[in-house]
Short mmCIF file of C-alpha atoms and ligand atoms in Angstrom, two decimals:
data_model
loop_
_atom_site.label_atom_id
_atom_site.label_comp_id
_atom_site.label_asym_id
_atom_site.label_seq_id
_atom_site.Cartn_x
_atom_site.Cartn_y
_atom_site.Cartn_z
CA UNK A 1 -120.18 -32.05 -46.70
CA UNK A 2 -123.25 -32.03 -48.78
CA UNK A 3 -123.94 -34.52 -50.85
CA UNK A 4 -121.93 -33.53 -54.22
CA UNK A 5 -124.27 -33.63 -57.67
CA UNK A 6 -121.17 -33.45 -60.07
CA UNK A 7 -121.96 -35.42 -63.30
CA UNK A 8 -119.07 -34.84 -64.66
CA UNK A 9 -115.78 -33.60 -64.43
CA UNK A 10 -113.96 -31.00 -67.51
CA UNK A 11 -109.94 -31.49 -67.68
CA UNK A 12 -108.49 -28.42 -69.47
CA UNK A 13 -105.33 -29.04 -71.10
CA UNK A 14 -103.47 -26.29 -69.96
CA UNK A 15 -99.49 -25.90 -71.26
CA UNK A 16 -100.50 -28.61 -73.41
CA UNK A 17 -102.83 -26.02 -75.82
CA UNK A 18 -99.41 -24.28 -77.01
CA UNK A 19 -97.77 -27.36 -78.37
CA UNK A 20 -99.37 -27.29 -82.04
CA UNK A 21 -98.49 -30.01 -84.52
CA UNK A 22 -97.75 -32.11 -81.23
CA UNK A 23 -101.14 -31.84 -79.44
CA UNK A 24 -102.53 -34.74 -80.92
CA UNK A 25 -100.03 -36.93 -79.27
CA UNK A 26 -100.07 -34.92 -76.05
CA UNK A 27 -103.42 -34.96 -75.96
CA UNK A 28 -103.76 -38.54 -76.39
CA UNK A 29 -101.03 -39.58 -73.94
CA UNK A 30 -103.19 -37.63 -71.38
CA UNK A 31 -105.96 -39.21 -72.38
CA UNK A 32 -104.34 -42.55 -72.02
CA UNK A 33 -102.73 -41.84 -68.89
CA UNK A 34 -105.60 -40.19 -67.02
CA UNK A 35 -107.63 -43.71 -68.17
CA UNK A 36 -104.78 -45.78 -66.85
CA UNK A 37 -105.15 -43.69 -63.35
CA UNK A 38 -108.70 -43.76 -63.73
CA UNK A 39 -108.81 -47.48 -64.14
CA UNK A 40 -110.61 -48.84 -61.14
CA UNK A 41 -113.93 -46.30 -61.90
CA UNK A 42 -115.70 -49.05 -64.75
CA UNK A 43 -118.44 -46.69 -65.01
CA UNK A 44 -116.71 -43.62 -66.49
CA UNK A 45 -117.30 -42.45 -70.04
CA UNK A 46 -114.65 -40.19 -71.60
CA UNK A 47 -114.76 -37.48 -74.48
CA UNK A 48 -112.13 -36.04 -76.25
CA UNK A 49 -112.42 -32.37 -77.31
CA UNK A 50 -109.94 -29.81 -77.98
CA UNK A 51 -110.20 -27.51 -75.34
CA UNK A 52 -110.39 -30.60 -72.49
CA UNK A 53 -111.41 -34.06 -71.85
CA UNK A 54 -114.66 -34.43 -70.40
CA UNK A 55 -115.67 -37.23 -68.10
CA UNK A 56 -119.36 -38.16 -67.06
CA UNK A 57 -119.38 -40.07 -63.74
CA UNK A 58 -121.71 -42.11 -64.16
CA UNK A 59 -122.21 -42.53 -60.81
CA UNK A 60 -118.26 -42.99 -59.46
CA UNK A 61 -117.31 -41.43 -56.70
CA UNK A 62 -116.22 -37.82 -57.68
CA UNK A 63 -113.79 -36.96 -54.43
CA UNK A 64 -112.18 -40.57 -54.96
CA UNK A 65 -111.63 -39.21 -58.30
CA UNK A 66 -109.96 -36.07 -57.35
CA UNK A 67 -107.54 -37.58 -55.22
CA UNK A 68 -106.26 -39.93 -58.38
CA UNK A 69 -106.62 -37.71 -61.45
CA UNK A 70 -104.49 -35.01 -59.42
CA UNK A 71 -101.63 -37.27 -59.71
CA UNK A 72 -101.29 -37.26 -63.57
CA UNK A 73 -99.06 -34.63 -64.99
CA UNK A 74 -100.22 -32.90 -68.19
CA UNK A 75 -103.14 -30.60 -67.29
CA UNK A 76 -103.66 -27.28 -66.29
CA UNK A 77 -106.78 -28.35 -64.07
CA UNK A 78 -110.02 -29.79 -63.50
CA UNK A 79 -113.31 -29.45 -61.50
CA UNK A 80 -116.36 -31.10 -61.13
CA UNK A 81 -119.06 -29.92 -63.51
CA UNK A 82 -123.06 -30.38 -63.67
CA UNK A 83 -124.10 -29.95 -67.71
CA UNK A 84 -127.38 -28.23 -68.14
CA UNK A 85 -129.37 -28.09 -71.52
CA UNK A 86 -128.74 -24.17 -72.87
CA UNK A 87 -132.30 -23.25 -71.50
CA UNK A 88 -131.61 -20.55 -69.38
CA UNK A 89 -134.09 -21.32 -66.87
CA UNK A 90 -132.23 -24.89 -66.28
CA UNK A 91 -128.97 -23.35 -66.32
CA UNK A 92 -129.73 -20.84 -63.57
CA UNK A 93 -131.77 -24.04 -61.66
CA UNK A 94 -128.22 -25.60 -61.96
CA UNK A 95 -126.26 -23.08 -60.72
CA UNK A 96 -128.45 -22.86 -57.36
CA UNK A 97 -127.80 -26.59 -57.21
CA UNK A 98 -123.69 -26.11 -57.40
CA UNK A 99 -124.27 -22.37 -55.16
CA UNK A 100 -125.57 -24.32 -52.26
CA UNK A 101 -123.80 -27.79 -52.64
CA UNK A 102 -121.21 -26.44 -49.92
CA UNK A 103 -120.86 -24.13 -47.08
CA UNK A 104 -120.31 -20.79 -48.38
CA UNK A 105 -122.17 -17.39 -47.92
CA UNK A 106 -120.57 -15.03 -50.78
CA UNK A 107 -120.27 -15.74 -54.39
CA UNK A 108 -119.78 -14.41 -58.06
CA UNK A 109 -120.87 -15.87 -61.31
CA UNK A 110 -118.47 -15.91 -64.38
CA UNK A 111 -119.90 -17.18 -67.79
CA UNK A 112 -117.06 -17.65 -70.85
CA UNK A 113 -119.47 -18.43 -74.18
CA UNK A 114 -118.04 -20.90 -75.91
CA UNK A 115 -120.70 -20.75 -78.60
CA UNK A 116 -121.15 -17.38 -79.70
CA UNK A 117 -124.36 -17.90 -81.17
CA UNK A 118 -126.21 -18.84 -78.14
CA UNK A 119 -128.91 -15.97 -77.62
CA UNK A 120 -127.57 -13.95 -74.43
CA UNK A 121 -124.56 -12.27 -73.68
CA UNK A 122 -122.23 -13.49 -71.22
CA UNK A 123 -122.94 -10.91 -68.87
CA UNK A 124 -126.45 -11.20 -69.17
CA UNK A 125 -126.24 -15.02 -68.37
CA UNK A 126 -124.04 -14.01 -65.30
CA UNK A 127 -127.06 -11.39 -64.53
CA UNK A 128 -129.80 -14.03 -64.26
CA UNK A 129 -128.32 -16.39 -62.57
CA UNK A 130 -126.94 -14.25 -59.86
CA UNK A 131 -130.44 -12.79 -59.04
CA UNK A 132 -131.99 -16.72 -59.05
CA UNK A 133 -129.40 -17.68 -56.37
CA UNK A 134 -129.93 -14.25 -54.45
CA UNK A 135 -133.43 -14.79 -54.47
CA UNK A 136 -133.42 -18.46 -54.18
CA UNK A 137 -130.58 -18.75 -51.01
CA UNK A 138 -128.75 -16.62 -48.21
CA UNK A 139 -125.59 -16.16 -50.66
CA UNK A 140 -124.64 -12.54 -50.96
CA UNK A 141 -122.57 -11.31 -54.62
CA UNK A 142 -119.19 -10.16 -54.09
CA UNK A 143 -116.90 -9.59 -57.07
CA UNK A 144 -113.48 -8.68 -55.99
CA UNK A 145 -113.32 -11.60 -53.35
CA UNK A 146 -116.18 -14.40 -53.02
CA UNK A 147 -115.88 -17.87 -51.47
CA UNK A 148 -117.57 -19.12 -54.30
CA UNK A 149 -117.08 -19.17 -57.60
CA UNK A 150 -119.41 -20.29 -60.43
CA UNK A 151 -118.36 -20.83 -63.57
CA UNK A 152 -120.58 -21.55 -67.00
CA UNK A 153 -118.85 -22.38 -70.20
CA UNK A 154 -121.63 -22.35 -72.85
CA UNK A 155 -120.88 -24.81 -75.15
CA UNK A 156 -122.63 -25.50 -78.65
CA UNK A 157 -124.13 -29.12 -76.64
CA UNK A 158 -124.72 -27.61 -73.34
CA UNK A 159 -124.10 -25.42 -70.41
CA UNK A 160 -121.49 -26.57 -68.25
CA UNK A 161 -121.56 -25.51 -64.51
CA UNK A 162 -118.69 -25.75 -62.15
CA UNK A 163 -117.32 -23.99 -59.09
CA UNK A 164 -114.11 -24.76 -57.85
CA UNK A 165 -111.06 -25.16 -60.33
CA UNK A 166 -108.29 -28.22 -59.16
CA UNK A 167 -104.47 -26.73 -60.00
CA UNK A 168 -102.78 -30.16 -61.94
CA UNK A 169 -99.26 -30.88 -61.04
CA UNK A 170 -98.25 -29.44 -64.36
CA UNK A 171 -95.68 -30.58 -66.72
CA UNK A 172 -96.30 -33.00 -69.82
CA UNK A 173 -97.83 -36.73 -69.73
CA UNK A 174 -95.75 -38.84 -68.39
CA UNK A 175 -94.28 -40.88 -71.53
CA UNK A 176 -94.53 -38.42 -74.09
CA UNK A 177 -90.52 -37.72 -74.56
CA UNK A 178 -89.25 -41.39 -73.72
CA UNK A 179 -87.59 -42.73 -70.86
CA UNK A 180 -85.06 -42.10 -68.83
CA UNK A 181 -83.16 -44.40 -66.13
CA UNK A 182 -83.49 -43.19 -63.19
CA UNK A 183 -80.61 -44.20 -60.73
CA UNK A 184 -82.67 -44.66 -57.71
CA UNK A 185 -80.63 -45.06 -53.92
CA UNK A 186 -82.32 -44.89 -50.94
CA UNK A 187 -82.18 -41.32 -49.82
CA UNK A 188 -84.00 -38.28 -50.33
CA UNK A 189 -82.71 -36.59 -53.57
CA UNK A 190 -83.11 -39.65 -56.07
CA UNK A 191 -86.66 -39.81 -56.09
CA UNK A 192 -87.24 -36.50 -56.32
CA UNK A 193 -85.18 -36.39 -58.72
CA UNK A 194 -87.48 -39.54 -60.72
CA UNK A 195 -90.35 -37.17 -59.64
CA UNK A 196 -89.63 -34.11 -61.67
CA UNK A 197 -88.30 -35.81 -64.56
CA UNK A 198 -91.45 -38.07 -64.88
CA UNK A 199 -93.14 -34.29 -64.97
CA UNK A 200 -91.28 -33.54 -67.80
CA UNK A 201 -92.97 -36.57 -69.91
CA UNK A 202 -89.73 -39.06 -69.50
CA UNK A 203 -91.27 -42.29 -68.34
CA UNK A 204 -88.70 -43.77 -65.83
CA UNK A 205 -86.52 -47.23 -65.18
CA UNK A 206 -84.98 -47.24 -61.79
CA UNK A 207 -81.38 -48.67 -61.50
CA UNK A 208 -80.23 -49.48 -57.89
CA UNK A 209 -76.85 -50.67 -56.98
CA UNK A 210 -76.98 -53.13 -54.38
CA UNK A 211 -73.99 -54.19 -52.00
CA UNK A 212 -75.49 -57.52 -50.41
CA UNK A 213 -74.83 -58.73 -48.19
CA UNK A 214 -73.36 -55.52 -46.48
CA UNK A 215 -76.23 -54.18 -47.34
CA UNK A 216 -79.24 -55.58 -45.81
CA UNK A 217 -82.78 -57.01 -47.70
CA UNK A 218 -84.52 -54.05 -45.78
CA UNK A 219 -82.57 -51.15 -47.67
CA UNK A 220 -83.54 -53.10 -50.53
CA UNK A 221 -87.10 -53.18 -49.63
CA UNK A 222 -86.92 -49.43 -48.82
CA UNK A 223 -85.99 -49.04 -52.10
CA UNK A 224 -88.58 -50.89 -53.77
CA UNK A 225 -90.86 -49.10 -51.40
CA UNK A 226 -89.27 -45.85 -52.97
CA UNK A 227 -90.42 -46.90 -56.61
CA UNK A 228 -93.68 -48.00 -55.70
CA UNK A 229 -94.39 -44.67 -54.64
CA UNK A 230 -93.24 -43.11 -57.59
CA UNK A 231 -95.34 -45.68 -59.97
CA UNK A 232 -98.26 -43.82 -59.09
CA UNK A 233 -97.31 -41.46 -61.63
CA UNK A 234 -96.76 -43.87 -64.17
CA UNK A 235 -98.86 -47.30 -63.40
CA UNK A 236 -95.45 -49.30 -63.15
CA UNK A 237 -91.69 -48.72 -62.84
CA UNK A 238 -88.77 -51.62 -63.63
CA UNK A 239 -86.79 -51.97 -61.45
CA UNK A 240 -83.29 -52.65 -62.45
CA UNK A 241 -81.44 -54.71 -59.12
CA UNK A 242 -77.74 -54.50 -59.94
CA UNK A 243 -75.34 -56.86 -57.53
CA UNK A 244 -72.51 -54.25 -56.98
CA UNK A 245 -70.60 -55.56 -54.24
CA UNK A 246 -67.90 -57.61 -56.17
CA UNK A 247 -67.12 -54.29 -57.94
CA UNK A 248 -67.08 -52.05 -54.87
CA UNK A 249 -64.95 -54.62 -53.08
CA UNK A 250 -62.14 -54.67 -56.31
CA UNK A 251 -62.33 -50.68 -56.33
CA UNK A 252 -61.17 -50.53 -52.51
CA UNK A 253 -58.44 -52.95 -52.98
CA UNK A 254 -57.18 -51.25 -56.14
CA UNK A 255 -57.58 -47.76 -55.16
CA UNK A 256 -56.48 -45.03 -53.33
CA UNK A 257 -59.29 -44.68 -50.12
CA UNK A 258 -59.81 -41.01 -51.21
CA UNK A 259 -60.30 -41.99 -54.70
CA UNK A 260 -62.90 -44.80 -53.87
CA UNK A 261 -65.92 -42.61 -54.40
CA UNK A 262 -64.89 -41.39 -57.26
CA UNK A 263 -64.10 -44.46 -59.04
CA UNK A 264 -67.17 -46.20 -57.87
CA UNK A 265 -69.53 -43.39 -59.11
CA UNK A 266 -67.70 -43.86 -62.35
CA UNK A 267 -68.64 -47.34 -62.09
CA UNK A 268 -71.96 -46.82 -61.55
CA UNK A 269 -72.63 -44.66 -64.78
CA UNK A 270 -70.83 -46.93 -66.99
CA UNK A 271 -73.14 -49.89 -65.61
CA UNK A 272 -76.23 -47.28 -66.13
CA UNK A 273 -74.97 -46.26 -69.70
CA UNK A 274 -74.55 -50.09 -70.91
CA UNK A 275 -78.26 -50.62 -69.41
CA UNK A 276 -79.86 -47.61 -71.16
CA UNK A 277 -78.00 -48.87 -74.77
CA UNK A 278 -79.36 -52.61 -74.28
CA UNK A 279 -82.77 -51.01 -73.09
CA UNK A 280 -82.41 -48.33 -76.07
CA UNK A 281 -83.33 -45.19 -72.97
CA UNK A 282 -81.96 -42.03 -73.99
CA UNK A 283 -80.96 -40.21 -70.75
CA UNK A 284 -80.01 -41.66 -67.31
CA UNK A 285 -81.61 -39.66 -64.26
CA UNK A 286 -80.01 -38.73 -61.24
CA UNK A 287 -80.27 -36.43 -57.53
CA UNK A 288 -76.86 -35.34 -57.50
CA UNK A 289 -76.48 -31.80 -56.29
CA UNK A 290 -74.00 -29.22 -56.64
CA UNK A 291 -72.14 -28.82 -53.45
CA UNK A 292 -74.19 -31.07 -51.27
CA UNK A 293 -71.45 -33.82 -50.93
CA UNK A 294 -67.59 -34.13 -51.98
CA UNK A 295 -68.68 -36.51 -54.97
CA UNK A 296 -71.03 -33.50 -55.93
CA UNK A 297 -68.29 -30.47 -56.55
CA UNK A 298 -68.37 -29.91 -60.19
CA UNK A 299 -64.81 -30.84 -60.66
CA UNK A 300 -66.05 -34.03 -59.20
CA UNK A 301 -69.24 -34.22 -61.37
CA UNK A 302 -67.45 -33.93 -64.37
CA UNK A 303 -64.81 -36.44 -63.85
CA UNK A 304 -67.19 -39.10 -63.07
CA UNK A 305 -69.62 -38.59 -66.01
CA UNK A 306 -66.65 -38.37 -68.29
CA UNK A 307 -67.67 -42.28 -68.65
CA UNK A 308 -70.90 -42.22 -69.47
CA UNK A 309 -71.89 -40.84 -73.69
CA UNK A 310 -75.35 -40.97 -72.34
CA UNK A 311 -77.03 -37.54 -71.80
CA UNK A 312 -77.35 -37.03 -68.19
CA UNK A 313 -80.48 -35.35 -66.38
CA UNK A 314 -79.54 -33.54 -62.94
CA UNK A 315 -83.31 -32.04 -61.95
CA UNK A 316 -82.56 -31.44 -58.36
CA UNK A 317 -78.98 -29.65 -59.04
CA UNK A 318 -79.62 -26.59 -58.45
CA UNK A 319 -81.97 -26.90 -55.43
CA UNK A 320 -81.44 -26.73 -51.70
CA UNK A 321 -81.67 -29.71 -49.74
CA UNK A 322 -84.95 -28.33 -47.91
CA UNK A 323 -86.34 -27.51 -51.40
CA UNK A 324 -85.98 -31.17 -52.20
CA UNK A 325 -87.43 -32.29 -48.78
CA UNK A 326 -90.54 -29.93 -49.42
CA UNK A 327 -91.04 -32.10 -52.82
CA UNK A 328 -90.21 -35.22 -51.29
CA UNK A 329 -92.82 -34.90 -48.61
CA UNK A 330 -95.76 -33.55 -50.68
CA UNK A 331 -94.78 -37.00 -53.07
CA UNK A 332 -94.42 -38.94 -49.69
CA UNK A 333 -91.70 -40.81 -50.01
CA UNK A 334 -89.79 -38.39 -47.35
CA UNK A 335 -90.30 -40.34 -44.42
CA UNK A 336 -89.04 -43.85 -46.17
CA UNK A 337 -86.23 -42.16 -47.45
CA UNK A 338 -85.17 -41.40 -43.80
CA UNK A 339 -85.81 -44.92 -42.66
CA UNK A 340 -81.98 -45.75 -41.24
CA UNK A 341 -80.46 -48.00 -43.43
CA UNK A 342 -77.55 -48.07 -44.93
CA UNK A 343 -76.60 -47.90 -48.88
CA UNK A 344 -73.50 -48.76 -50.89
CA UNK A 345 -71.86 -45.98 -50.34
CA UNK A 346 -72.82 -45.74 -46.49
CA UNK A 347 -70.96 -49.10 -45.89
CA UNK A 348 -67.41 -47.94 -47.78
CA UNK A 349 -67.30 -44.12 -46.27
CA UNK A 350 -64.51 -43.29 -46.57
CA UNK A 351 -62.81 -40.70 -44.33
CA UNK A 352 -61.38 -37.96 -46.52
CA UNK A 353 -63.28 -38.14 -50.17
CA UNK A 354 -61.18 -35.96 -52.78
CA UNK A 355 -63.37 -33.08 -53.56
CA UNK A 356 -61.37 -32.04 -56.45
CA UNK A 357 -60.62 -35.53 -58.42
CA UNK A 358 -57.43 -35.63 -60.74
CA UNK A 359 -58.42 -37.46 -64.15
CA UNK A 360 -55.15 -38.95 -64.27
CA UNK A 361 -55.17 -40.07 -60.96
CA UNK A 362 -58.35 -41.96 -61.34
CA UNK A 363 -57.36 -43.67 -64.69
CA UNK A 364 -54.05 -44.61 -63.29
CA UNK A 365 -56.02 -46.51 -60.34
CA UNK A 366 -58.67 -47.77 -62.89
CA UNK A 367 -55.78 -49.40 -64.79
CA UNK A 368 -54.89 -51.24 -61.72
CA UNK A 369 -57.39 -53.75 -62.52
CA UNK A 370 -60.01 -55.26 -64.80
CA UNK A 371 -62.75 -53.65 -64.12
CA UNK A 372 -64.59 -54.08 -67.69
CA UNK A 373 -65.18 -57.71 -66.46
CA UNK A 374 -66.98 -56.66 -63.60
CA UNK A 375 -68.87 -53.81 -65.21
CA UNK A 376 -70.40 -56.61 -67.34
CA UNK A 377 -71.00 -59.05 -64.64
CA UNK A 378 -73.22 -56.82 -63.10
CA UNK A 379 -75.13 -55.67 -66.24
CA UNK A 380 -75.01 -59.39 -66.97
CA UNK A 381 -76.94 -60.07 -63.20
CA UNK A 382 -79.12 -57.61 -63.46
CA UNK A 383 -81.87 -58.44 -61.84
CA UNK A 384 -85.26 -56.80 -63.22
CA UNK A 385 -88.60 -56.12 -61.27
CA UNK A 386 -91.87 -54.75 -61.97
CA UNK A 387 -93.30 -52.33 -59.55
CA UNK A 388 -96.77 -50.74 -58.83
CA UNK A 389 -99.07 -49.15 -56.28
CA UNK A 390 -101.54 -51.24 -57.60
CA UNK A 391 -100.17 -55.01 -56.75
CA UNK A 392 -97.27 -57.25 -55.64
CA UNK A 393 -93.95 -57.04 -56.52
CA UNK A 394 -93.65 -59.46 -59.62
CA UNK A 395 -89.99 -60.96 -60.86
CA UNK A 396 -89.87 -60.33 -64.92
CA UNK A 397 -86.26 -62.44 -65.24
P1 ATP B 1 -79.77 -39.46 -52.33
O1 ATP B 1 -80.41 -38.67 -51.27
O2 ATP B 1 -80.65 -39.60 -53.55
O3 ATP B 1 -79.28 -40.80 -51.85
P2 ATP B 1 -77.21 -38.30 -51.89
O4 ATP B 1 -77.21 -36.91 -51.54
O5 ATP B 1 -77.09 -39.31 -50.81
O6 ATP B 1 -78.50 -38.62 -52.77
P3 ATP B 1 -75.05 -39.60 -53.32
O7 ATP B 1 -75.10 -40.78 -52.43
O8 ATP B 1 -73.76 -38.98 -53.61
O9 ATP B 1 -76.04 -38.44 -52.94
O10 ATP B 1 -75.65 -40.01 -54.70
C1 ATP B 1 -75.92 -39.10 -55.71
C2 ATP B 1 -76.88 -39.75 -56.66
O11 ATP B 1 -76.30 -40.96 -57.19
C3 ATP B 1 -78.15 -40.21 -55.98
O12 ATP B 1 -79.10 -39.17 -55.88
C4 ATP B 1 -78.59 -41.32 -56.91
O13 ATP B 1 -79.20 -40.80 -58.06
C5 ATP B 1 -77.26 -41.97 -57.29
N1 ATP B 1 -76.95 -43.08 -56.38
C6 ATP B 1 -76.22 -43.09 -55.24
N2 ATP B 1 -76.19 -44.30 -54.67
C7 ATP B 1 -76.93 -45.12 -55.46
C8 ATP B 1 -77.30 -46.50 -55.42
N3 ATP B 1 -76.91 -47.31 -54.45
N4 ATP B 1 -78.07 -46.98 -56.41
C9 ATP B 1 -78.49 -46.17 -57.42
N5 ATP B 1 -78.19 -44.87 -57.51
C10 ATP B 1 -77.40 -44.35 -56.56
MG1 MG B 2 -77.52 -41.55 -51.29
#
């Protein structure tokens, strides 16, 4: 590729511009997210305005760049930009320099005046600088369908000059409505599931419920594997370890086999809601799906987060399992969600789950045995880690 001139690149804000009285705080959790992302470029110098965030390069590597800032949620999009001074002459000098940065051979110019008072229409502007790169290169003008596009926003401090426009992931900055716990196994749905829900501005916790030592260190690992992935969305991501196996093991002498599921998914929100109280998080996160196993019918749904007073986010629900895979493979954490080993509920499966759970039933076998005690000995041994991309795994209790 041609050497790339960008000196800066223009973030628009996107979904974000319709939020009113909120902006401020959207726009500075952007701001202080894409920085975060952005923290390993020194040289970068950032503006605030209030139709984008504008960052000169100094120097950094623009497609490094690209590859990071695209995972931050908040923003419609961004692209590279050269800013010219408003002389006409430089901006259509510019323009050749962005027209023939790349491979291309058609192109159209489309100027949006930001500053009204500047002396030339927009079409005029588009005029001039078409017939400098026509003259100047082997580009030809089409308007309906070009490989190139050029845009110029004339701004009140200078022209800026881009071409291609980057599509953002979307959604709102990562933090900007709370947290939520996500409850994080190993498999496919869960962090998908942590995915979207960080794209709706929750910041996320990960719970896992560990059966040691029928489970094994390496479906722990995958797991912490799992949330380093996803802290690329959000710097870092606690990891909540919760030592379930004393509970699971009670359950299956106390209950019915068909009930076991059941009552341990019960279990598991009522150790999730205690967490999110102590931790003050305001929704807990999961990838259950209607329909896609028998502890996902809704009668089965709704008996098990009878237990749990905490709201309760379902972001995969509705979607096919091949909708989820298409997510979980653009996020890549598809192919360490298929590694082969086994989770809690692998190890107790068992052969004919209830798909239609009786309330009474299940509080009749709950009464069978203390099972508060053991809910709090595993909130009580929770063990908590911090995760990122960025370093190693770090022990925080
Ligand atoms: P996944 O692909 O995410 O494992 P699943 O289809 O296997 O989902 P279940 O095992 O029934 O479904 O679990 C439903 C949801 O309950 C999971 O998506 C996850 O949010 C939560 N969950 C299940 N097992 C665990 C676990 N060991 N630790 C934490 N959360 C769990
Ligand atoms: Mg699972």
């Amino acid at each position: 590729m041609a050497n790339l001139k960008y000196d800066h690149i223009v973030v628009r804000y996107g979904e974000l511009s319709t939020k009113g009285k909120n902006r401020k705080e959207f726009v500075r959790q952007l701001f202080h997210n894409i920085k975060k992302r952005l923290a390993d470029y020194p040289k970068l110098d950032y503006q605030v305005q209030h139709d984008g965030l504008f960052i000169k390069l100094n120097g950094e590597d623009y497609l490094k760049i690209k590859d990071d800032l695209k995972q931050v949620f908040g923003y419609a999009y961004f692209a590279g930009a050269i800013i010219s001074s408003l002389d006409i002459e430089e901006i259509k000098e510019t323009a050749l320099t962005i027209a023939t940065m790349k491979e291309h051979r058609t192109f159209k110019v489309a100027t949006k005046r930001n500053d009204k008072s500047y002396p030339l229409r927009s079409d005029d502007i588009n005029r001039a600088v078409a017939g400098h790169i026509l003259s100047h290169s082997d580009l030809k003008v089409d308007v309906h369908n070009p490989d190139l596009k050029i845009y110029i926003s004339i701004k009140h401090d200078g022209a800026y000059i881009m071409d291609e426009k980057v599509k953002g992931l979307g959604g709102y900055p990562t933090g900007i409505n709370g947290r939520s716990m996500l409850m994080l196994s190993g498999g496919i749905d869960s962090p998908v599931a942590g995915f979207l829900t960080m794209k709706r501005g929750l910041k996320i916790e990960c719970i896992h419920f560990a059966s040691m030592p029928y489970t094994s260190a390496q479906a722990l690992e995958k797991v912490k594997t799992l949330a380093k992935k996803l802290s690329v969305y959000q710097e870092d991501i606690i990891l909540h370890i919760i030592p379930f196996t004393e509970l699971q093991l009670a359950i299956y002498d106390n209950c019915d086999e068909s009930y076991a599921i059941t009552i341990m998914r019960r279990m598991m929100y009522r150790i999730a809601d205690e967490l999110c109280k102590r931790r003050k998080i305001k929704t807990i996160t999961n990838g259950e799906s209607i329909g896609q196993v028998a502890s996902q019918t809704p009668e089965s749904i709704s008996v098990i987060a009878k237990v749990s007073d905490t709201l309760i986010l379902r972001p995969v629900c509705m979607y096919d399992k091949l909708e989820i895979i298409e997510i979980a493979k653009m996020i890549d954490t598809f192919e360490t969600s298929i590694l082969p080993y086994e989770d809690c509920c692998t190890i107790f499966d068992p052969k004919n789950p209830v798909t239609k759970p009786k309330e009474d039933r299940v509080l009749h076998y709950e009464a069978k045995f203390d099972y508060q005690s053991l809910v709090n000995a595993c909130v009580e041994n929770d063990q908590i880690v911090k995760l990122s991309y960025r370093d190693q795994e770090e022990d925080i209790f």
